[in-house]
Coordinates of C-alpha atoms in Angstrom, one line a residue:
X5 CA 0.0 0.0 0.0
X6 CA 2.9 2.3 0.8
X7 CA 4.4 1.7 -2.6
X8 CA 1.1 2.3 -4.4
X9 CA 0.7 5.7 -2.7
X10 CA 4.2 6.7 -3.7
X11 CA 3.4 5.9 -7.3
X12 CA 0.3 8.0 -7.6
X13 CA 2.0 11.3 -8.7
X14 CA 3.8 9.4 -11.4
X15 CA 0.6 7.8 -12.6
X16 CA -1.1 11.2 -12.8
X17 CA 1.8 12.6 -14.8
X18 CA 1.7 9.6 -17.2
X19 CA -2.1 10.1 -17.6
X20 CA -1.6 13.8 -18.4
X21 CA 1.1 13.1 -20.9
X22 CA -1.1 10.5 -22.6
X23 CA -3.9 13.1 -22.9
X24 CA -1.6 15.7 -24.4
X25 CA -0.2 13.2 -27.0
X26 CA -3.8 12.1 -27.8
X27 CA -4.9 15.7 -28.4
X28 CA -1.8 16.5 -30.5
X29 CA -2.5 13.4 -32.7
X30 CA -6.0 14.6 -33.3
X31 CA -4.9 18.1 -34.4
X32 CA -5.7 19.7 -31.1
X33 CA -8.8 19.8 -29.0
X34 CA -11.3 20.9 -31.7
X35 CA -12.0 17.5 -33.2
X36 CA -15.2 15.7 -32.3
X37 CA -13.9 12.3 -33.6
X38 CA -14.2 9.7 -30.9
X39 CA -10.9 8.1 -29.6
X40 CA -10.8 4.4 -30.5
X41 CA -10.4 2.2 -27.4
X42 CA -6.9 0.9 -26.8
X43 CA -6.6 -2.7 -25.9
X44 CA -4.4 -3.4 -22.9
X45 CA -1.2 -5.3 -23.7
X46 CA -1.5 -9.0 -23.0
X47 CA -0.3 -10.0 -19.5
X48 CA 3.0 -11.8 -19.5
X49 CA 2.8 -15.5 -18.9
X50 CA 3.1 -16.4 -15.2
X51 CA 6.6 -17.8 -14.5
X52 CA 6.8 -21.5 -14.0
X53 CA 7.1 -22.2 -10.3
X54 CA 10.5 -23.3 -9.1
X55 CA 10.4 -26.8 -7.7
X56 CA 12.9 -27.8 -5.0
X57 CA 13.6 -31.5 -5.7
X58 CA 16.3 -31.9 -3.1
X59 CA 14.0 -34.2 -0.9
X60 CA 12.4 -36.0 -3.8
X61 CA 13.3 -39.5 -2.5
X62 CA 14.0 -41.0 0.9
X63 CA 17.6 -41.6 -0.3
X64 CA 18.1 -37.9 -1.1
X65 CA 16.6 -36.8 2.1
X66 CA 18.7 -39.2 4.2
X67 CA 21.9 -38.1 2.4
X68 CA 21.2 -34.4 2.9
X69 CA 20.4 -34.8 6.6
X70 CA 23.6 -36.9 7.1
X71 CA 25.6 -34.0 5.8
X72 CA 23.6 -31.2 7.6
X73 CA 22.8 -32.7 11.0
X74 CA 24.2 -35.1 13.6
X75 CA 22.3 -37.9 11.8
X76 CA 18.8 -38.4 10.6
X77 CA 15.9 -40.3 12.2
X78 CA 13.7 -42.7 10.2
X79 CA 10.6 -40.7 11.0
X80 CA 12.3 -37.5 10.0
X81 CA 13.3 -38.9 6.6
X82 CA 9.8 -40.1 5.9
X83 CA 8.3 -36.8 7.0
X84 CA 10.6 -34.6 5.0
X85 CA 10.6 -36.6 1.7
X86 CA 8.7 -34.8 -1.0
X87 CA 9.0 -31.5 0.9
X88 CA 11.3 -28.6 0.2
X89 CA 14.9 -28.6 1.5
X90 CA 14.8 -24.8 1.0
X91 CA 12.0 -24.6 3.6
X92 CA 14.0 -26.9 5.9
X93 CA 17.1 -24.8 5.9
X94 CA 15.1 -21.6 6.4
X95 CA 13.4 -23.2 9.4
X96 CA 16.8 -24.2 10.7
X97 CA 18.1 -20.7 10.4
X98 CA 15.1 -19.4 12.4
X99 CA 15.1 -21.9 15.3
X100 CA 15.9 -20.3 18.7
X101 CA 19.2 -20.8 20.4
X102 CA 19.5 -22.8 23.6
X103 CA 22.5 -21.4 25.4
X104 CA 25.1 -23.6 27.2
X105 CA 25.8 -21.4 30.2
X106 CA 22.4 -21.8 32.0
X107 CA 22.6 -25.6 31.6
X108 CA 26.1 -25.7 33.0
X109 CA 24.9 -23.6 36.0
X110 CA 22.1 -26.1 36.5
X111 CA 24.4 -29.0 36.5
X112 CA 26.7 -27.3 39.0
X113 CA 23.8 -26.9 41.4
X114 CA 24.3 -30.6 42.0
X115 CA 27.7 -30.0 43.4
X116 CA 27.9 -29.3 47.2
X117 CA 30.7 -26.7 46.8
X118 CA 32.1 -24.4 44.1
X119 CA 35.5 -26.0 44.0
X120 CA 36.6 -27.6 40.7
X121 CA 36.2 -31.3 40.5
X122 CA 35.9 -34.0 37.8
X123 CA 32.1 -33.6 37.5
X124 CA 32.1 -29.8 37.2
X125 CA 34.8 -30.0 34.6
X126 CA 32.7 -32.3 32.5
X127 CA 29.6 -30.1 32.5
X128 CA 30.5 -28.5 29.2
X129 CA 30.7 -32.0 27.7
X130 CA 27.3 -32.8 29.1
X131 CA 25.7 -29.8 27.4
X132 CA 27.4 -30.6 24.1
X133 CA 26.0 -34.1 24.0
X134 CA 22.5 -32.8 24.9
X135 CA 22.6 -30.2 22.1
X136 CA 24.0 -32.6 19.5
X137 CA 21.6 -35.4 20.2
X138 CA 18.4 -33.6 21.3
X139 CA 18.7 -30.2 19.7
X140 CA 16.1 -29.3 17.0
X141 CA 18.5 -26.8 15.5
X142 CA 20.6 -29.6 14.1
X143 CA 22.3 -27.5 11.3
X144 CA 23.3 -24.9 13.9
X145 CA 24.8 -27.6 16.1
X146 CA 26.8 -29.1 13.2
X147 CA 28.0 -25.6 12.3
X148 CA 29.1 -25.0 16.0
X149 CA 31.0 -28.3 15.9
X150 CA 32.6 -27.3 12.6
X151 CA 33.6 -23.8 13.8
X152 CA 34.9 -25.3 17.1
X153 CA 37.5 -27.2 14.9
X154 CA 38.4 -24.1 12.9
X155 CA 38.5 -21.5 15.7
X156 CA 40.0 -23.9 18.2
X157 CA 40.0 -23.6 22.0
X158 CA 40.4 -26.7 24.0
X159 CA 39.6 -27.9 27.5
X160 CA 42.3 -30.6 27.2
X161 CA 44.7 -30.6 30.1
X162 CA 44.5 -29.2 33.6
X163 CA 44.4 -25.4 33.0
X164 CA 41.6 -22.9 33.5
X165 CA 39.6 -24.1 30.5
X166 CA 39.4 -27.5 32.1
X167 CA 38.7 -26.2 35.6
X168 CA 36.3 -23.4 34.7
X169 CA 33.6 -24.9 32.4
X170 CA 31.9 -21.5 32.1
X171 CA 34.9 -20.4 29.9
X172 CA 34.2 -23.0 27.2
X173 CA 30.5 -22.8 27.8
X174 CA 30.6 -19.1 27.0
X175 CA 32.7 -19.8 23.9
X176 CA 30.2 -22.4 22.7
X177 CA 27.5 -19.7 23.2
X178 CA 29.5 -17.4 21.0
X179 CA 29.7 -20.0 18.3
X180 CA 25.9 -20.6 18.7
X181 CA 25.1 -17.0 18.3
X182 CA 27.3 -16.4 15.2
X183 CA 26.9 -19.8 13.5
X184 CA 24.5 -18.2 11.0
X185 CA 25.9 -14.7 11.3
X186 CA 29.0 -13.1 9.8
X187 CA 32.5 -14.5 10.0
X188 CA 33.9 -11.0 10.7
X189 CA 31.6 -10.6 13.7
X190 CA 32.5 -14.0 14.9
X191 CA 36.2 -13.2 14.8
X192 CA 35.5 -10.1 16.9
X193 CA 33.5 -12.1 19.4
X194 CA 36.2 -14.7 19.9
X195 CA 38.9 -12.1 20.2
X196 CA 37.0 -10.7 23.3
X197 CA 36.4 -14.2 24.7
X198 CA 38.2 -15.3 27.9
X199 CA 38.5 -18.8 26.6
X200 CA 40.5 -17.8 23.5
X201 CA 42.5 -15.2 25.4
X202 CA 43.5 -17.9 27.9
X203 CA 44.1 -20.6 25.3
X204 CA 46.3 -18.4 23.0
X205 CA 47.9 -16.5 25.9
X206 CA 47.0 -12.9 25.2
X207 CA 45.0 -12.6 28.4
X208 CA 46.6 -9.6 30.2
X209 CA 48.8 -9.0 27.2
X210 CA 50.8 -5.8 27.8
X211 CA 52.4 -3.2 25.5
X212 CA 56.1 -3.5 24.9
X213 CA 58.7 -2.0 27.2
X214 CA 62.1 -1.2 25.6
X215 CA 63.7 -0.8 29.0
X216 CA 62.9 -4.3 30.2
X217 CA 62.8 -6.0 26.8
X218 CA 59.1 -6.9 27.2
X219 CA 57.2 -7.5 23.9
X220 CA 53.6 -8.2 23.3
X221 CA 52.6 -11.9 23.2
X222 CA 52.4 -13.0 19.5
X223 CA 50.5 -16.3 19.9
X224 CA 47.0 -15.1 19.0
X225 CA 48.2 -12.8 16.2
X226 CA 50.0 -15.7 14.6
X227 CA 47.1 -18.2 14.8
X228 CA 44.6 -15.5 13.8
X229 CA 46.3 -15.3 10.4
X230 CA 47.6 -18.8 10.0
X231 CA 44.6 -20.8 11.2
X232 CA 41.6 -18.5 11.6
X233 CA 41.6 -16.4 8.4
X234 CA 44.1 -16.5 5.5
X235 CA 46.6 -19.3 6.0
X236 CA 50.3 -19.2 5.2
X237 CA 50.2 -19.0 1.4
X238 CA 48.0 -16.9 -1.0
X239 CA 45.1 -18.8 -2.6
X240 CA 43.1 -18.5 -5.7
X241 CA 39.4 -18.3 -5.2
X242 CA 39.2 -22.1 -5.9
X243 CA 41.5 -22.9 -3.0
X244 CA 44.5 -23.7 -5.2
X245 CA 47.8 -22.0 -4.5
X246 CA 48.3 -18.6 -6.2
X247 CA 51.7 -17.9 -7.8
X248 CA 53.6 -14.8 -8.8
X249 CA 55.1 -13.9 -12.2
X250 CA 58.0 -16.3 -11.5
X251 CA 55.5 -19.1 -10.8
X252 CA 56.5 -19.2 -7.1
X253 CA 54.0 -19.5 -4.3
X254 CA 53.3 -16.3 -2.4
X255 CA 53.9 -16.1 1.3
X256 CA 51.3 -13.9 2.8
X257 CA 53.1 -12.5 5.8
X258 CA 56.4 -12.5 7.7
X259 CA 57.4 -12.1 11.4
X260 CA 57.2 -8.3 11.2
X261 CA 53.5 -8.6 10.3
X262 CA 53.0 -10.9 13.3
X263 CA 54.9 -8.4 15.5
X264 CA 52.7 -5.5 14.3
X265 CA 49.5 -7.4 14.7
X266 CA 50.4 -8.6 18.2
X267 CA 50.4 -5.0 19.4
X268 CA 46.7 -4.8 18.5
X269 CA 45.8 -7.4 21.1
X270 CA 47.4 -5.7 24.1
X271 CA 45.3 -4.2 26.9
X272 CA 42.7 -7.0 27.1
X273 CA 41.9 -8.7 30.4
X274 CA 39.1 -10.1 32.4
X275 CA 36.5 -7.6 33.3
X276 CA 37.3 -7.4 37.0
X277 CA 35.0 -4.4 37.5
X278 CA 32.0 -6.7 37.1
X279 CA 33.1 -9.2 39.7
X280 CA 31.0 -9.2 42.9
X281 CA 33.4 -9.0 45.8
X282 CA 30.9 -10.7 48.0
X283 CA 31.2 -13.9 46.0
X284 CA 33.7 -16.6 46.8
X285 CA 36.8 -17.0 44.5
X286 CA 35.2 -19.8 42.5
X287 CA 32.0 -17.9 41.8
X288 CA 33.9 -14.8 40.8
X289 CA 36.1 -16.8 38.5
X290 CA 33.2 -18.5 36.8
X291 CA 31.5 -15.1 36.1
X292 CA 34.6 -13.4 34.8
X293 CA 35.2 -16.3 32.3
X294 CA 31.6 -16.1 31.0
X295 CA 31.5 -12.5 29.9
X296 CA 33.6 -10.5 27.3
X297 CA 37.0 -9.2 28.1
X298 CA 37.4 -5.6 29.1
X299 CA 39.9 -3.1 27.7
X300 CA 42.6 -1.6 29.8
X301 CA 44.0 1.4 27.9
X302 CA 47.1 1.8 30.1
X303 CA 48.3 -1.6 28.9
X304 CA 47.5 -1.1 25.2
X305 CA 50.3 -0.3 22.8
X306 CA 50.2 3.3 21.7
X307 CA 52.8 2.9 18.9
X308 CA 52.0 2.5 15.2
X309 CA 50.8 -1.0 14.4
X310 CA 51.7 -2.2 10.9
X311 CA 50.8 -5.6 9.3
X312 CA 49.7 -6.8 5.8
X313 CA 50.1 -3.3 4.4
X314 CA 47.8 -1.7 7.0
X315 CA 49.1 1.1 9.3
X316 CA 47.1 1.7 12.4
X317 CA 48.1 5.2 13.6
X318 CA 49.8 5.8 17.0
X319 CA 47.5 6.3 20.0
X320 CA 44.6 4.4 18.4
X321 CA 42.7 2.8 21.3
X322 CA 42.1 -0.9 21.8
X323 CA 38.6 -1.2 20.4
X324 CA 39.4 0.8 17.3
X325 CA 42.7 -1.1 16.7
X326 CA 40.9 -4.4 16.8
X327 CA 38.2 -3.2 14.5
X328 CA 40.6 -1.9 11.9
X329 CA 42.7 -5.1 12.2
X330 CA 39.8 -7.5 11.7
X331 CA 38.4 -5.4 8.9
X332 CA 41.7 -5.5 7.1
X333 CA 42.1 -9.2 7.6
X334 CA 38.6 -9.9 6.2
X335 CA 39.5 -7.8 3.1
X336 CA 42.2 -10.3 2.2
X337 CA 41.5 -12.3 -0.9
X338 CA 42.5 -15.6 0.7
X339 CA 39.9 -15.5 3.5
X340 CA 37.0 -16.8 1.4
X341 CA 38.7 -19.9 -0.1
X342 CA 40.6 -20.7 3.1
X343 CA 37.5 -20.7 5.3
X344 CA 35.2 -22.2 2.7
X345 CA 37.4 -25.2 1.9
X346 CA 37.6 -26.2 5.6
X347 CA 33.9 -25.8 6.2
X348 CA 33.2 -28.0 3.1
X349 CA 35.5 -30.6 4.7
X350 CA 33.5 -30.6 7.9
X351 CA 30.1 -31.2 6.2
X352 CA 30.4 -33.0 2.8
X353 CA 33.7 -34.0 1.4
X354 CA 37.3 -34.2 2.6
X355 CA 38.9 -33.4 -0.8
X356 CA 36.6 -30.8 -2.4
X357 CA 37.2 -30.1 -6.1
X358 CA 38.5 -26.6 -6.9
X359 CA 35.2 -25.7 -8.7
X360 CA 33.3 -26.6 -5.6
X361 CA 35.5 -24.5 -3.4
X362 CA 35.2 -21.6 -5.8
X363 CA 31.4 -21.6 -5.8
X364 CA 31.2 -21.7 -2.0
X365 CA 34.0 -19.0 -1.7
X366 CA 31.9 -16.8 -4.1
X367 CA 28.9 -17.1 -1.8
X368 CA 31.2 -16.3 1.2
X369 CA 32.6 -13.3 -0.7
X370 CA 29.3 -12.0 -2.0
X371 CA 27.4 -12.8 1.2
X372 CA 24.4 -14.3 -0.7
X373 CA 23.2 -17.6 -2.1
X374 CA 20.1 -18.6 -4.1
X375 CA 18.3 -21.6 -2.8
X376 CA 16.8 -24.2 -5.1
X377 CA 13.3 -22.7 -4.7
X378 CA 14.6 -19.2 -5.9
X379 CA 14.8 -17.5 -2.5
X380 CA 18.0 -16.0 -1.4
X381 CA 19.8 -16.1 1.9
X382 CA 22.6 -13.9 3.2
X383 CA 22.9 -10.2 3.9
X384 CA 25.2 -9.3 0.9
X385 CA 28.2 -8.8 3.2
X386 CA 31.4 -10.7 2.9
X387 CA 31.6 -13.6 5.4
X388 CA 27.9 -14.4 5.6
X389 CA 27.7 -17.9 7.1
X390 CA 24.1 -18.5 6.1
X391 CA 25.1 -18.1 2.5
X392 CA 28.2 -20.1 2.9
X393 CA 26.6 -23.2 4.5
X394 CA 23.7 -23.1 2.0
X395 CA 26.2 -23.0 -0.8
X396 CA 28.0 -26.0 0.7
X397 CA 24.9 -28.1 1.1
X398 CA 23.2 -27.3 -2.2
X399 CA 26.2 -27.3 -4.4
X400 CA 26.0 -29.6 -7.5
X401 CA 29.0 -31.6 -6.2
X402 CA 27.1 -32.3 -3.0
X403 CA 23.7 -33.0 -4.7
X404 CA 24.0 -34.2 -8.3
X405 CA 23.8 -37.9 -8.8
X406 CA 25.6 -37.9 -12.2
X407 CA 29.0 -36.3 -11.4
X408 CA 32.0 -37.0 -13.5
X409 CA 33.7 -40.2 -12.5
X410 CA 36.8 -38.6 -11.1
X411 CA 34.8 -36.2 -9.0
X412 CA 32.4 -38.9 -7.8
X413 CA 35.2 -41.2 -6.8
X414 CA 36.9 -38.6 -4.7
X415 CA 33.8 -37.3 -3.1
X416 CA 32.9 -38.0 0.5
X417 CA 34.4 -37.9 4.0
X418 CA 35.1 -40.0 7.0
X419 CA 32.3 -39.6 9.6
X420 CA 33.9 -38.2 12.7
X421 CA 33.6 -40.5 15.7
X422 CA 31.6 -37.8 17.7
X423 CA 29.1 -37.6 14.8
X424 CA 28.9 -41.4 14.6
X425 CA 28.0 -41.7 18.3
X426 CA 25.4 -38.9 18.1
X427 CA 23.9 -40.4 15.0
X428 CA 23.4 -43.7 16.7
X429 CA 21.7 -42.0 19.7
X430 CA 19.4 -40.0 17.3
X431 CA 18.6 -42.8 14.9
X432 CA 17.4 -45.1 17.7
X433 CA 15.6 -42.6 19.8
X434 CA 17.7 -42.9 22.8
X435 CA 15.8 -42.1 26.0
X436 CA 17.4 -40.3 29.0
X437 CA 20.2 -38.4 27.3
X438 CA 21.9 -37.9 30.6
X439 CA 25.7 -38.0 30.1
X440 CA 26.1 -37.0 33.8
X441 CA 25.1 -40.6 34.6
X442 CA 27.2 -42.2 31.8
X443 CA 30.8 -41.9 32.8
X444 CA 32.3 -43.3 29.6
X445 CA 31.1 -40.1 27.9
X446 CA 33.0 -37.9 30.3
X447 CA 36.2 -38.6 28.5
X448 CA 36.2 -39.9 25.0
X449 CA 39.6 -38.8 23.7
X450 CA 41.2 -42.2 24.4
X451 CA 41.9 -44.8 21.8
X452 CA 39.6 -47.1 23.7
X453 CA 36.7 -44.8 23.3
X454 CA 35.9 -42.5 20.4
X455 CA 39.4 -41.2 19.9
X456 CA 37.8 -37.7 19.8
X457 CA 36.3 -35.5 22.5
X458 CA 34.2 -32.5 21.6
X459 CA 35.9 -29.1 22.3
X460 CA 39.0 -31.0 23.5
X461 CA 41.5 -31.3 20.6
X462 CA 45.1 -31.8 21.6
X463 CA 46.3 -28.6 20.1
X464 CA 45.3 -25.4 18.3
X465 CA 45.7 -27.4 15.0
X466 CA 42.5 -29.3 15.8
X467 CA 42.1 -33.1 15.9
X468 CA 43.6 -33.3 12.4
X469 CA 45.0 -30.9 9.8
X470 CA 42.9 -29.9 6.9
X471 CA 45.7 -30.7 4.4
X472 CA 46.5 -34.2 5.9
X473 CA 47.3 -36.8 3.3
X474 CA 47.5 -40.3 4.8
X475 CA 50.9 -41.9 3.9
X476 CA 51.0 -45.4 2.5
X477 CA 47.3 -45.4 1.6
X478 CA 45.1 -45.6 -1.5
X479 CA 43.9 -42.0 -0.8
X480 CA 47.5 -40.9 -0.2
X481 CA 48.7 -42.4 -3.5
X482 CA 46.1 -40.2 -5.2
X483 CA 47.1 -37.1 -3.1
X484 CA 43.7 -36.8 -1.6
X485 CA 43.3 -34.9 1.7
X486 CA 41.4 -37.0 4.3
X487 CA 41.9 -35.2 7.6
X488 CA 40.0 -37.7 9.7
X489 CA 42.4 -40.5 8.9
X490 CA 44.9 -38.7 11.1
X491 CA 43.0 -40.1 14.2
X492 CA 42.2 -43.5 12.7
X493 CA 44.7 -46.2 13.5
X494 CA 45.1 -49.7 14.8
X495 CA 44.0 -48.6 18.3
X496 CA 41.2 -46.3 17.6
X497 CA 39.4 -48.5 15.1
X498 CA 38.8 -51.4 17.5
X499 CA 38.4 -48.9 20.3
X500 CA 35.4 -47.3 18.5
X501 CA 33.9 -50.7 17.8
X502 CA 34.1 -51.8 21.5
X503 CA 32.8 -48.4 22.7
X504 CA 29.8 -48.5 20.4
X505 CA 29.1 -52.2 21.2
X506 CA 28.8 -51.3 24.9
X507 CA 26.3 -48.6 24.1
X508 CA 24.3 -50.5 21.4
X509 CA 23.9 -53.5 23.6
X510 CA 22.9 -51.5 26.7
X511 CA 26.0 -52.3 28.7
X512 CA 25.1 -49.7 31.2
X513 CA 22.0 -51.7 32.1
X514 CA 24.2 -54.6 33.1
X515 CA 26.1 -52.7 35.7
X516 CA 26.3 -54.8 38.9
X517 CA 26.1 -53.6 42.4
X518 CA 29.8 -53.3 42.8
X519 CA 30.2 -51.2 39.7
X520 CA 27.3 -49.0 40.8
X521 CA 29.0 -48.6 44.2
X522 CA 32.2 -47.5 42.5
X523 CA 30.3 -44.8 40.5
X524 CA 28.5 -43.7 43.6
X525 CA 31.8 -43.4 45.4
X526 CA 33.1 -41.1 42.7
X527 CA 30.0 -38.9 43.0
X528 CA 30.4 -38.8 46.8
X529 CA 34.1 -37.9 46.6
X530 CA 33.2 -34.9 44.4
X531 CA 30.3 -34.1 46.7
X532 CA 27.9 -34.4 43.8
X533 CA 24.2 -35.0 44.5
X534 CA 23.6 -37.8 42.0
X535 CA 22.3 -41.3 42.4
X536 CA 24.5 -43.9 40.5
X537 CA 21.4 -46.1 40.0
X538 CA 20.3 -43.6 37.3
X539 CA 23.1 -45.0 35.2
X540 CA 21.0 -48.1 34.5
X541 CA 18.5 -46.0 32.6
X542 CA 20.8 -43.5 30.9
X543 CA 21.1 -43.7 27.0
X544 CA 18.6 -46.4 26.5
X545 CA 18.0 -47.1 22.8
X546 CA 14.5 -47.9 21.5
X547 CA 14.8 -50.8 18.9
X548 CA 11.1 -51.5 18.8
X549 CA 10.7 -50.9 15.1
X550 CA 13.8 -52.8 14.2
X551 CA 12.9 -55.8 16.4
X552 CA 9.7 -56.1 14.5
X553 CA 11.8 -56.8 11.4
X554 CA 14.2 -59.3 13.1
X555 CA 12.7 -62.3 11.2
X556 CA 12.9 -60.5 7.9
X557 CA 16.6 -59.7 7.8
X558 CA 16.6 -58.1 4.3
X559 CA 13.9 -55.7 5.5
X560 CA 15.8 -54.9 8.6
X561 CA 18.9 -54.2 6.5
X562 CA 16.9 -52.0 4.2
X563 CA 15.8 -49.9 7.1
X564 CA 19.3 -49.7 8.6
X565 CA 20.7 -48.9 5.2
X566 CA 18.4 -45.9 4.8
X567 CA 18.8 -44.5 8.3
X568 CA 22.5 -45.1 8.7
X569 CA 24.1 -45.3 5.3
X570 CA 21.7 -43.3 3.0
X571 CA 20.9 -46.4 0.9
X572 CA 24.6 -46.5 -0.1
X573 CA 25.4 -49.9 1.6
X574 CA 26.9 -52.3 -0.9
X575 CA 25.1 -55.6 -1.7
X576 CA 28.1 -57.4 -0.4
X577 CA 28.0 -55.7 3.0
X578 CA 24.3 -56.3 3.3
X579 CA 24.7 -60.0 2.5
X580 CA 27.6 -60.3 4.9
X581 CA 25.6 -58.8 7.8
X582 CA 22.5 -61.0 6.9
X583 CA 24.6 -64.2 6.8
X584 CA 26.2 -63.4 10.2
X585 CA 23.1 -62.2 12.0
X586 CA 21.0 -65.1 10.7
X587 CA 23.2 -67.5 12.8
X588 CA 21.6 -66.0 15.9
X589 CA 18.4 -67.8 16.9
X590 CA 15.3 -65.8 17.0
X591 CA 13.8 -67.4 20.1
X592 CA 13.7 -65.8 23.5
X593 CA 15.6 -62.5 23.3
X594 CA 17.2 -63.5 20.0
X595 CA 15.3 -60.8 18.0
X596 CA 16.8 -58.0 20.0
X597 CA 20.2 -59.6 19.8
X598 CA 19.9 -59.8 16.0
X599 CA 19.1 -56.1 15.8
X600 CA 22.0 -55.1 18.0
X601 CA 24.5 -57.2 16.0
X602 CA 23.2 -55.8 12.7
X603 CA 23.5 -52.2 14.1
X604 CA 27.0 -52.8 15.4
X605 CA 28.1 -54.4 12.1
X606 CA 26.6 -51.5 10.2
X607 CA 28.2 -48.8 12.4
X608 CA 31.6 -50.3 12.0
X609 CA 31.4 -51.0 8.3
X610 CA 33.3 -49.0 5.7
X611 CA 29.9 -48.2 4.1
X612 CA 28.9 -46.3 7.2
X613 CA 32.3 -44.8 8.3
X614 CA 32.8 -43.3 4.8
X615 CA 30.0 -40.8 4.2
X616 CA 29.4 -40.5 0.4

């Protein structure tokens, strides 16, 4: 209505001009000849509606959800098939955020005192599993997990990030908030986060002092460039190495750039002014690590700060220095391909083809992407993560069924162990997602567990490097990057199998009195108000639908194939599982046992571990 009102003057002008031209054509106003009626021009044909066929079969739906979530459920696949994937992703973008910090606080109410103990240190892990398995905002949770491996902080070890779960909880909330926002804003938020400042040692970073030889800490400045934004070498938009006129690779920065950038991140520390002096030490520390850092001008470098061709003038304050630095970093040409390639690796394929990287990098650069139904997402600002993740998931390389052989043969990724476990829990409708009662989930880094623990990589380089090429392997012989193979070895492969077998078969339900007493003793030592008997009912899978198919093993395998392997399981694997499981008698509890064996064999098969 507002637009219609604005156009009325223009319509009146056009009408007046039309009358003048009509009078002129008739030789003035003296003619009595009637004006012949003018037929209106034919209306243009209505455009054909754009049909989003992404979910046109159960196979396509299951495959998309495997890439975009912590794993599909059977009912979810059936419900979404023949609907619009564009609608699905828009709904995912709009779902509310459930923050981690309130849930961590709730867990800690079970602890009798505020001192650090094993239980309180694990509360961030508890909230991660709850979000990954039960969260409706599955795409956000997958993006948070992906970003946590790109912008790494880690609670591994016995430092503050291990002892103060609020630090990592607040960091996860930052990733939650910005998962569908802008990468530039995300870089700013993590720069002011106590977790990152502690992990990369610029907490309390002070300006240089020539008299004592003190220089600003360079750790964050180095990793901000090397790992969080542009990498070491210049990239083309398709992620391949750029070269100069002499056909040599181009190094993007040197140590002088790091020294200049390090000055930017001086004068940041915990916001002590917001601490309540009436609180005990542990309560104060928890609060200070769950709010943004404060600026301390007296500790900030007032000298000129130069890096990557940018000169920040002397006496520029902390906030302005950081803003200018991050804006300049985001303006670099390598940011889009560097970030885009790694995000592709975390969702769809470990070795993305250059044309795939370029298309996603263009969406990152332009800040916009057109969905299959014609709608656009993104705010037209470089670094838009909605546009980026949509470009990743809807790219022809991720969706087309008739890719060139070379592309198809190299497409796919190793499902990360954390995702495999969460997928099992989601696929089989696990009841009582209560990791606080399931001690094997408190620490899953070991080779006898998952070999991977969320938000706990061993270094700032993540669990594995994005450019990792496995030596002495078929993929290595083809120079394919497969990062996840860096944590798969002769120990972690059987370790994962045993770990999953314990959960799939309900090992927790078989805990005897002595084992329960040991768990209770641990709770009591940490003064945690928990009853170990709840462990018997924690993470209970519901195999009702699968048990109904236990006598029809081909039908059972068809269902598992859809839910777990996107109908990509080979005929040989299916037959092998059927032949093995058929040896188990169906009588008594045999039906459930058959189902459990079939699930374990599927979860540990190459058909499942390799997501194609």
